[in-house]
Tab-separated table of C-alpha atoms in Angstrom:
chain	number	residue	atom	x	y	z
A	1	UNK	CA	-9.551	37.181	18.676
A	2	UNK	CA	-12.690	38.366	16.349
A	3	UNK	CA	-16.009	37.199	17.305
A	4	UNK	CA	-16.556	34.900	14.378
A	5	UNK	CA	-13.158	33.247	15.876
A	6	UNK	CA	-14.413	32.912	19.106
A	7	UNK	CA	-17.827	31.400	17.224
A	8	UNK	CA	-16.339	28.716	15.158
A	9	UNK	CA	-14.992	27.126	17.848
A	10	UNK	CA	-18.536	26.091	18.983
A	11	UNK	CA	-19.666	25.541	15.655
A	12	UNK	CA	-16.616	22.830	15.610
A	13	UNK	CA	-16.875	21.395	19.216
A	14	UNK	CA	-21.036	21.145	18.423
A	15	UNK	CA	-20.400	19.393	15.144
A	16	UNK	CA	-18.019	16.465	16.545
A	17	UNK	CA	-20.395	16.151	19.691
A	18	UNK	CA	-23.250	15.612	17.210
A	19	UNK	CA	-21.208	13.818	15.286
A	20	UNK	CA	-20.090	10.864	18.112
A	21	UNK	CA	-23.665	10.746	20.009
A	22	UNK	CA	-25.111	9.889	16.617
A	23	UNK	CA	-22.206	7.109	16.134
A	24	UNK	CA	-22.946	5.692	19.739
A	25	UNK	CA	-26.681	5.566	18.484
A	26	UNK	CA	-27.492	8.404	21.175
A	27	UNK	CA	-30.089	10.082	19.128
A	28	UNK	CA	-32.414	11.772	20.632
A	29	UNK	CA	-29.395	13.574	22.742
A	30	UNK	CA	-27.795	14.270	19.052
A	31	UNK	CA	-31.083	15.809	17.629
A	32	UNK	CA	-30.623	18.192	21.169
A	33	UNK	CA	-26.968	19.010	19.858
A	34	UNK	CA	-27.826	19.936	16.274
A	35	UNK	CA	-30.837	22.145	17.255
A	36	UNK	CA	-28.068	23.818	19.005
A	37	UNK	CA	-25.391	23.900	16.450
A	38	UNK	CA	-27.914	25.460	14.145
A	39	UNK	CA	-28.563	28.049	16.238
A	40	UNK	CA	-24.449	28.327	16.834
A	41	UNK	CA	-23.739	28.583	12.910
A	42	UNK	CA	-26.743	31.334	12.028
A	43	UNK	CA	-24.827	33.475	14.541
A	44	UNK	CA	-21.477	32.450	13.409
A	45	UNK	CA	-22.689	33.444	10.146
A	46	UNK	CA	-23.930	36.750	11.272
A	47	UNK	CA	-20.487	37.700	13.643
A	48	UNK	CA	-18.345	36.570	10.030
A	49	UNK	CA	-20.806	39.225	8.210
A	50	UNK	CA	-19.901	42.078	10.430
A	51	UNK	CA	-16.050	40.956	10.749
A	52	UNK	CA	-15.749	41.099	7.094
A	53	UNK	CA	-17.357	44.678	6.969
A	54	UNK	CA	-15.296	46.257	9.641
A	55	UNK	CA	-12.291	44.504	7.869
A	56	UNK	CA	-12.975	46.091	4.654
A	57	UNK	CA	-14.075	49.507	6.125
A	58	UNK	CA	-9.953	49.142	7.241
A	59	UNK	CA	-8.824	48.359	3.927
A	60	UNK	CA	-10.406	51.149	2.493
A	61	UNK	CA	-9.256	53.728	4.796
A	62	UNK	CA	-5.896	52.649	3.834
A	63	UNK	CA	-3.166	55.012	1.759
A	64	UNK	CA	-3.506	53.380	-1.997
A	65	UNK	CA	-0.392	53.063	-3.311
A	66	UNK	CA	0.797	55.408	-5.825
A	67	UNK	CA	-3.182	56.440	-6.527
A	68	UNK	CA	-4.517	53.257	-6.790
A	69	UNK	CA	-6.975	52.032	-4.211
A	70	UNK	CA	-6.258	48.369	-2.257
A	71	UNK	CA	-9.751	47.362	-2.592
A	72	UNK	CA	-10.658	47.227	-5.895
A	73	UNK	CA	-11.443	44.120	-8.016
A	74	UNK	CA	-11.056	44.947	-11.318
A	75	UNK	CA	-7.661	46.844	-10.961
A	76	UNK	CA	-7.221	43.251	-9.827
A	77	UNK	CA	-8.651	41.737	-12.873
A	78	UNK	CA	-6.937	44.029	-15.016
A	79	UNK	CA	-3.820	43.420	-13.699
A	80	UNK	CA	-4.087	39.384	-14.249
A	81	UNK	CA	-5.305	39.707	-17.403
A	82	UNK	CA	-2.538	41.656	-18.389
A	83	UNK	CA	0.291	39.786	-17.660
A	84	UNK	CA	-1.543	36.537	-18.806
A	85	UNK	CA	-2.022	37.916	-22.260
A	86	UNK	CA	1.178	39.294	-21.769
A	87	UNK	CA	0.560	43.036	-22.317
A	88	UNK	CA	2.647	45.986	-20.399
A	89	UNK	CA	1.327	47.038	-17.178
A	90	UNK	CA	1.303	51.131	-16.776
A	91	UNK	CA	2.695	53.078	-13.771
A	92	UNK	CA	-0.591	52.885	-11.861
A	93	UNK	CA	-1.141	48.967	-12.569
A	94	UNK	CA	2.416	48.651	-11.624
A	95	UNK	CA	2.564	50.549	-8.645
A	96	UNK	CA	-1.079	48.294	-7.351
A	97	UNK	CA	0.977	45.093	-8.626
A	98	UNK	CA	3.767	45.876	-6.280
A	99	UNK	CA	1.581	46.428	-3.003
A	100	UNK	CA	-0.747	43.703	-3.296
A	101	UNK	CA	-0.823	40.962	-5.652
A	102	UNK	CA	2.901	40.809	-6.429
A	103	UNK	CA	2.779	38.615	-10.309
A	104	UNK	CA	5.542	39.084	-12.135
A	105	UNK	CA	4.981	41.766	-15.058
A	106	UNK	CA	3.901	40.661	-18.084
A	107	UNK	CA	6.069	40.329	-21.382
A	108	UNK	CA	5.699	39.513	-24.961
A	109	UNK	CA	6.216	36.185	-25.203
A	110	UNK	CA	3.021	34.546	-23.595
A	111	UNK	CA	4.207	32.282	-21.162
A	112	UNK	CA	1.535	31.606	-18.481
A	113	UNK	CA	0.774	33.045	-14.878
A	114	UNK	CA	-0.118	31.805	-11.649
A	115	UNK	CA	-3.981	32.355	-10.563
A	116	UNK	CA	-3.499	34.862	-7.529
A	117	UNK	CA	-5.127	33.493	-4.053
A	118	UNK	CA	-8.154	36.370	-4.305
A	119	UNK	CA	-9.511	34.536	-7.650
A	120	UNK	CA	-8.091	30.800	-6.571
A	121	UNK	CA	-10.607	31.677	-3.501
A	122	UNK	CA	-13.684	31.932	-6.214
A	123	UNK	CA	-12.281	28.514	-7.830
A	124	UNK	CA	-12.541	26.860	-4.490
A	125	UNK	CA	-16.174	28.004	-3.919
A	126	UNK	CA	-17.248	26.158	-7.000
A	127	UNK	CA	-15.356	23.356	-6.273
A	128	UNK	CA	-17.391	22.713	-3.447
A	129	UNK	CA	-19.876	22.083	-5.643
A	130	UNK	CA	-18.530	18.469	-6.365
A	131	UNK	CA	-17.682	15.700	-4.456
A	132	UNK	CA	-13.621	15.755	-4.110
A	133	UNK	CA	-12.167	12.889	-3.143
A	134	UNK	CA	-8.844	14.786	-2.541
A	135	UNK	CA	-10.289	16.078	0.811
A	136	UNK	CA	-10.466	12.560	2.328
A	137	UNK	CA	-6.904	11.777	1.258
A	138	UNK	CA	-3.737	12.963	3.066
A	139	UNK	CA	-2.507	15.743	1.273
A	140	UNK	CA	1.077	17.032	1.079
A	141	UNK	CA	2.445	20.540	-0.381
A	142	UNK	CA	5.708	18.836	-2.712
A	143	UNK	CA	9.099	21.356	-2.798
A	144	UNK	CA	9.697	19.155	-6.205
A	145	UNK	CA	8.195	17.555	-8.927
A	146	UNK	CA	9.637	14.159	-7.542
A	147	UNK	CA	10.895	12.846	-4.262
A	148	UNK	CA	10.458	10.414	-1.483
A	149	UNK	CA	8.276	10.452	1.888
A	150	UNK	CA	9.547	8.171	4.955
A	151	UNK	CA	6.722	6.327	5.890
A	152	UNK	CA	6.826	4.038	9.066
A	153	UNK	CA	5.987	0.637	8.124
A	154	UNK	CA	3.251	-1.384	10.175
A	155	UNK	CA	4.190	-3.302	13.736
A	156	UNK	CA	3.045	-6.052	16.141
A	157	UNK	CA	5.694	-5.021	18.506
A	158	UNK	CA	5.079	-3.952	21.669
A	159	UNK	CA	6.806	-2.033	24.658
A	160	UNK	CA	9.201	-4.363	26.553
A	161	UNK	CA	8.891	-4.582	30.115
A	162	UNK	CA	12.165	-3.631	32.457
A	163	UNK	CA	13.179	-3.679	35.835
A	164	UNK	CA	14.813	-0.862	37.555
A	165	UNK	CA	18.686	-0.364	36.769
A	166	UNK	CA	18.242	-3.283	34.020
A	167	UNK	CA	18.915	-2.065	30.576
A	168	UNK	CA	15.611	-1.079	28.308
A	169	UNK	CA	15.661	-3.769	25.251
A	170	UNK	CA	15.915	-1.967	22.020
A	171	UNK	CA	13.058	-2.347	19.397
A	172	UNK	CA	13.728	-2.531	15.232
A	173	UNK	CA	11.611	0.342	13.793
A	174	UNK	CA	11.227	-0.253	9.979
A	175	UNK	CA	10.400	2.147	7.727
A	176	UNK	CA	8.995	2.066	4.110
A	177	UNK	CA	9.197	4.873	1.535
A	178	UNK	CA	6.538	6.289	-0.323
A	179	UNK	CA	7.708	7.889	-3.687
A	180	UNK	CA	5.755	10.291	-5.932
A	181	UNK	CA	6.850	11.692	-9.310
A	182	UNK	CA	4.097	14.755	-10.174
A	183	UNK	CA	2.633	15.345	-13.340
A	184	UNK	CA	0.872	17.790	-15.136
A	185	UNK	CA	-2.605	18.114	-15.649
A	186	UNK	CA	-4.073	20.171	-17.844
A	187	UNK	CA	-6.734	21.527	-20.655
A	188	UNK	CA	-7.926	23.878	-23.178
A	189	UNK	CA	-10.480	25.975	-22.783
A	190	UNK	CA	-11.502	28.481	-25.751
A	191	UNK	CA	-12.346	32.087	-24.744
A	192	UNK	CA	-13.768	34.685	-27.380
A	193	UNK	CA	-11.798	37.554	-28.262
A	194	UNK	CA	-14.600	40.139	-28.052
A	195	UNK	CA	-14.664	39.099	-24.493
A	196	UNK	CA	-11.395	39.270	-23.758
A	197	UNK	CA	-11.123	42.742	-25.406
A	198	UNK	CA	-12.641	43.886	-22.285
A	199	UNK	CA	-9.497	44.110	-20.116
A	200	UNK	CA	-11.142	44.664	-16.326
A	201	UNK	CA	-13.319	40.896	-17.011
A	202	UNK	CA	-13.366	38.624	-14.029
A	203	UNK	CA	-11.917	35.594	-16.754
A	204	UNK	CA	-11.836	33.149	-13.130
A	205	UNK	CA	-15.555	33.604	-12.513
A	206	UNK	CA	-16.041	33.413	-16.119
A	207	UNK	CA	-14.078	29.982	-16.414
A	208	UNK	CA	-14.418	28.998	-12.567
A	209	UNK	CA	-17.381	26.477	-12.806
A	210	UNK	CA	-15.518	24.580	-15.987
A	211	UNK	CA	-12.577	24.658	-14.325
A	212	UNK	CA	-13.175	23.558	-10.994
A	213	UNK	CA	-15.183	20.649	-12.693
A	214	UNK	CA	-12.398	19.490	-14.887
A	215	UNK	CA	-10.028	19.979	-11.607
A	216	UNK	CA	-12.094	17.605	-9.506
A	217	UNK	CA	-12.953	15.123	-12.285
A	218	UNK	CA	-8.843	15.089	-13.095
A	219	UNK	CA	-8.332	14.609	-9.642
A	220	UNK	CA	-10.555	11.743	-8.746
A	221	UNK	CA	-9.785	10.203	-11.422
A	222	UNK	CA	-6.004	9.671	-10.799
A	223	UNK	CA	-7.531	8.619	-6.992
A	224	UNK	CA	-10.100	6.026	-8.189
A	225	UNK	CA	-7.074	4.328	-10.573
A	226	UNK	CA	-5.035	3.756	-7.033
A	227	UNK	CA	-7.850	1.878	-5.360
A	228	UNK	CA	-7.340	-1.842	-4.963
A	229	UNK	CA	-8.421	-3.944	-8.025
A	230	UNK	CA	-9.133	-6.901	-6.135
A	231	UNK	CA	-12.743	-6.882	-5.086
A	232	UNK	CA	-14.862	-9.238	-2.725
A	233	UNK	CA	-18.575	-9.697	-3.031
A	234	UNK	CA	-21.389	-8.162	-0.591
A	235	UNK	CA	-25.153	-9.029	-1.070
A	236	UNK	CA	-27.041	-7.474	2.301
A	237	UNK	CA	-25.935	-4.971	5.396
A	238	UNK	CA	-23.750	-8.312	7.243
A	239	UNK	CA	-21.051	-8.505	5.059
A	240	UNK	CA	-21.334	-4.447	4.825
A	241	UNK	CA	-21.131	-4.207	8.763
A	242	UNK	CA	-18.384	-7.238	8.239
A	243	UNK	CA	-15.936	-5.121	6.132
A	244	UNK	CA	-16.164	-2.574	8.561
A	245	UNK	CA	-15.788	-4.370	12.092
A	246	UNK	CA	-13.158	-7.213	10.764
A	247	UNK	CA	-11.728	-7.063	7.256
A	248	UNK	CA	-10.444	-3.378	8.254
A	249	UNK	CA	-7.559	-3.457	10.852
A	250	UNK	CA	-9.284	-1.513	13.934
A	251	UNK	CA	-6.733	1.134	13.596
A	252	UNK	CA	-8.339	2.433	10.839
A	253	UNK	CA	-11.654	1.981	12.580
A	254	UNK	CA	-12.188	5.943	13.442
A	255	UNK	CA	-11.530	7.709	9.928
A	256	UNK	CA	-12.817	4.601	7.725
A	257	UNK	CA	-15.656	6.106	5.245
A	258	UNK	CA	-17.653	3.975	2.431
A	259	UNK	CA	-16.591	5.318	-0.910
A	260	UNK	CA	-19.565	4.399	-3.226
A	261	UNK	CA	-21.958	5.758	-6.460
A	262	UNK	CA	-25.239	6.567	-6.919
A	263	UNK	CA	-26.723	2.788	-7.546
A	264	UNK	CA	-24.417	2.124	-4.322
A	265	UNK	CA	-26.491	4.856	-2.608
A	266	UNK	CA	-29.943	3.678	-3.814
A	267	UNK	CA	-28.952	0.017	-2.435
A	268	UNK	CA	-27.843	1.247	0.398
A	269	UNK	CA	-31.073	2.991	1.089
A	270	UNK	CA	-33.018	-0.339	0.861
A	271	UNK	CA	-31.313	-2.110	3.368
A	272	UNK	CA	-32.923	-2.702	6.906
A	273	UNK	CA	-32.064	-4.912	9.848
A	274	UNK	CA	-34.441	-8.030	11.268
A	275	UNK	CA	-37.318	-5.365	12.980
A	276	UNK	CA	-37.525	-3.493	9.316
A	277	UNK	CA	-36.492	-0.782	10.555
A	278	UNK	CA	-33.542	1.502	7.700
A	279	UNK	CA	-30.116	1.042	7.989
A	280	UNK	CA	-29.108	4.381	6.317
A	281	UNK	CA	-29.174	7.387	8.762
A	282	UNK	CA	-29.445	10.722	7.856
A	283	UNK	CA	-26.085	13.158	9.019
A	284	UNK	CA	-28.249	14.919	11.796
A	285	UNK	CA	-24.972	17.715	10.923
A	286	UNK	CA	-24.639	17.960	7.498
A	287	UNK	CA	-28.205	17.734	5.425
A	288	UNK	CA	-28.259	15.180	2.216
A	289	UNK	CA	-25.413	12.951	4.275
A	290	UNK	CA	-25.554	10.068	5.337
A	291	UNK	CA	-23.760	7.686	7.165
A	292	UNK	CA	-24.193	3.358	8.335
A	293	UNK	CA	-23.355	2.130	11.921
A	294	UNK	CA	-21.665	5.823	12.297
A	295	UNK	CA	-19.335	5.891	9.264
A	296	UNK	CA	-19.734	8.504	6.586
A	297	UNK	CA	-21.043	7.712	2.993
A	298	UNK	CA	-19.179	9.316	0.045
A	299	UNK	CA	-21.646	9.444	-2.678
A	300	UNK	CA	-19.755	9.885	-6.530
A	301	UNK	CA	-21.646	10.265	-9.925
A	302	UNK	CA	-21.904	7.047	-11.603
A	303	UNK	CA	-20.075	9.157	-14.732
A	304	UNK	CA	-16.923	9.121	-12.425
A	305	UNK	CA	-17.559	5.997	-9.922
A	306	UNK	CA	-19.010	3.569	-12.900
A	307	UNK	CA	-21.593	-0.014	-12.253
A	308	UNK	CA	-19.758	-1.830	-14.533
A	309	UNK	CA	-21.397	-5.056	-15.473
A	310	UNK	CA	-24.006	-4.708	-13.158
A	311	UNK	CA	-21.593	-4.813	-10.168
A	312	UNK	CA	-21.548	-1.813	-8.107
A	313	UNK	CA	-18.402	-0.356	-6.703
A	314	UNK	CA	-17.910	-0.297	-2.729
A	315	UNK	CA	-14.494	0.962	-1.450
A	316	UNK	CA	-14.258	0.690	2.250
A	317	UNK	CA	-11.610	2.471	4.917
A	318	UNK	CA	-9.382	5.634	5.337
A	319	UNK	CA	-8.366	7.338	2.606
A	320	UNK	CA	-6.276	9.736	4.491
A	321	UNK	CA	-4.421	6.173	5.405
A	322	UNK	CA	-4.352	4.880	1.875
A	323	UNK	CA	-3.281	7.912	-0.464
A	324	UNK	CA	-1.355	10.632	-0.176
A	325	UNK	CA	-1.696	12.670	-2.352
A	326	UNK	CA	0.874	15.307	-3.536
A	327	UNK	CA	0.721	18.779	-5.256
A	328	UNK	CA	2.782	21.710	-6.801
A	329	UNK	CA	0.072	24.506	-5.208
A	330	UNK	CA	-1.068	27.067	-7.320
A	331	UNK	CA	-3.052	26.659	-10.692
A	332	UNK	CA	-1.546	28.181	-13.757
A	333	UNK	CA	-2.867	29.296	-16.976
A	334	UNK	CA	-1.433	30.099	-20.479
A	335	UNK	CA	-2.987	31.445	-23.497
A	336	UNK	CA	-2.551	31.037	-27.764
A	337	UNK	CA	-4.634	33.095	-30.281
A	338	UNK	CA	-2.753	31.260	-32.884
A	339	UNK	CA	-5.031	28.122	-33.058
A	340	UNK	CA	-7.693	29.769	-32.722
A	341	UNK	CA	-7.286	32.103	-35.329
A	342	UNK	CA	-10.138	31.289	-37.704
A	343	UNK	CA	-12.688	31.537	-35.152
A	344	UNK	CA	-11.623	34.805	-33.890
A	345	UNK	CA	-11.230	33.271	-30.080
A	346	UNK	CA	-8.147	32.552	-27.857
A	347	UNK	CA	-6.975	29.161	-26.387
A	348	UNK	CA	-6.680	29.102	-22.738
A	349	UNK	CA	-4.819	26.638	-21.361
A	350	UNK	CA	-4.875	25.442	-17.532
A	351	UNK	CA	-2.352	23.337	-15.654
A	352	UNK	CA	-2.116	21.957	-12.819
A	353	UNK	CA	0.090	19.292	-10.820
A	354	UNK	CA	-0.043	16.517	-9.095
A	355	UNK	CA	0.361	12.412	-7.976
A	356	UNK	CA	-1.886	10.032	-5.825
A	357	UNK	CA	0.097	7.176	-4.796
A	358	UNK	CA	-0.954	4.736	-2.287
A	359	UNK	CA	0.627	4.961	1.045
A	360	UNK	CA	-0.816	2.635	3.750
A	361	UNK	CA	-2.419	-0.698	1.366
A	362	UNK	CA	-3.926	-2.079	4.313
A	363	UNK	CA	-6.383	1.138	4.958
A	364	UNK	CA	-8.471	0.415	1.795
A	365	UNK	CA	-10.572	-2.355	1.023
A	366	UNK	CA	-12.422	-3.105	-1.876
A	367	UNK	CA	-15.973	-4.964	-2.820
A	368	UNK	CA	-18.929	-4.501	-5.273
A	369	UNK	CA	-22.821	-5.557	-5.186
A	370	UNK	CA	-24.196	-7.521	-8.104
A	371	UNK	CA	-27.539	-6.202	-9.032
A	372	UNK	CA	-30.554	-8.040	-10.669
């Protein structure tokens, strides 16, 4: 196992012992834990750094493949951009295509390709950028554009007592289904031609930040319209601590998160208990977090999670319990330099697919906070 392996291990096992001394309100011992799993990530960081190296030093050393060498980013760029716009690959781009990336060769007709995983990697980085509410959801890789998911249904019931050579009662188990039908997603993006006359361009980096934007915003957005419409009133920390402790069945107890916006965040941060003294902690493991009576705050723009009517949103419980959420993987993208003509530029179209459908509806609850 490599050293930065071995490494994140600790940084993991720190981070949920930091994590569950700050929820039992153990914080002087957490403060102890994070000094520690600060100094645990800076090496982490530093054992990664020399992994990487050593594992490119490899790569490089290895035979290229018909002349053309493994590492090399814009035989990789090249190569994309080639079949996207549909040009012919030569022998040495073929040759490269065959060993490493493996996208089917391009042809006349423009007809789209999939983003490989090297430049899907740089679309992730910027997607961490934004708040994604996709990561707190349950998400499931779909074989089809539609199907079904068995989902076992909630139960009271309990094991039966039995008494030795006495038959062992048999229990209903009822299950529910959970049925998703994926759509695509998907927008246009113009892209001057002068730019894209340059065939070795890194077009992901180029687009990345716009698209991982749009991606996210698409995506919460189809999450946000499955969250309950029926919403009860809070007006101070009690009924807060309330929704958490006894409108919420306790099974949902350990993953339930409050899913607000940024006026939820601001009255959040004015709330204090009978001595004065601030309700909202700071994540002593993640900086900028924070989380009330040990639960995690998801802060959204107000452009995506609106006050409407002066009411602030509040959406409380597990949304790994609530939504699952399935995908085609992969993003693809498709180009036309017809509509564009006039402007000398080319159209370039990204898809991607997808459906959020609620899966547990007891996990969620809803409320909202009238303001002044």
């Amino acid at each position: 196992m490599r050293k930065s392996d071995e490494l994140k291990k600790v940084v993991d096992e720190l981070t949920a012992q930091a994590k569950q001394l700050q929820k039992d309100g153990k914080i002087a011992e957490a403060s102890d834990v994070a000094d520690k799993l600060n100094a645990a990530r800076n090496e982490y960081m530093l054992a990664k750094s020399i992994d990487d190296a050593e594992k490119l030093n490899f790569i490089d050393n290895l035979v290229p493949a018909a002349g053309a060498k493994l590492n090399d980013r814009k035989m990789q760029n090249r190569i994309f951009n080639k079949i996207l716009l549909g040009r012919r690959l030569n022998e040495e781009e073929k040759a490269y295509n065959e060993a490493t990336i493996g996208q089917q060769e391009g042809v006349a007709e423009k007809g789209g390709a999939m983003v490989p995983q090297e430049q899907i990697a740089t679309l992730r980085e910027y997607r961490r950028a934004y708040v994604q509410l996709k990561d707190y959801a349950d998400v499931i890789t779909a074989g089809s554009l539609t199907g079904k998911m068995p989902a076992l249904a909630d139960t009271t019931a309990t094991l039966a007592a039995f008494t030795e050579l006495s038959e062992v009662g048999q229990q209903d188990v009822t299950f529910s289904q959970v049925n998703y039908n994926i759509k695509d997603y998907g927008a246009i993006i113009p892209v001057s031609n002068s730019l894209l006359a340059d065939a070795d361009v890194d077009l992901i980096s180029i687009l990345g930040r716009q698209l991982a934007r749009m991606s996210v915003n698409g995506e919460n957005a189809a999450i946000l319209a499955k969250m309950p419409a029926e919403k009860a009133s809070l007006s101070d920390y009690k009924g807060l601590t309330k929704a958490l402790n006894v409108d919420l069945d306790a099974a949902y107890a350990g993953n339930s998160k409050i899913f607000t916006n940024q006026d939820g965040l601001e009255w959040m941060s004015e709330l204090d208990d009978a001595n004065k003294r601030p309700l909202l902690v700071p994540d002593v493991t993640a900086p900028d977090s924070y989380l009330f009576r040990g639960h995690e705050i998801v802060v959204l723009p107000n452009s995506t999670l609106a006050t409407a009517s002066k009411a602030i949103p509040f959406y409380v419980g597990s949304l790994f319990d609530y939504i699952a959420y399935f995908e085609r993987a992969g993003l693809e993208l498709a180009v036309s330099d017809q509509a564009g003509f006039s402007k000398n530029m080319t159209l370039i179209r990204a898809i991607e697919r997808f459906d959020a459908v609620v899966d547990d509806k007891a996990a969620m609850k809803a409320y909202t906070v009238t303001t002044a």
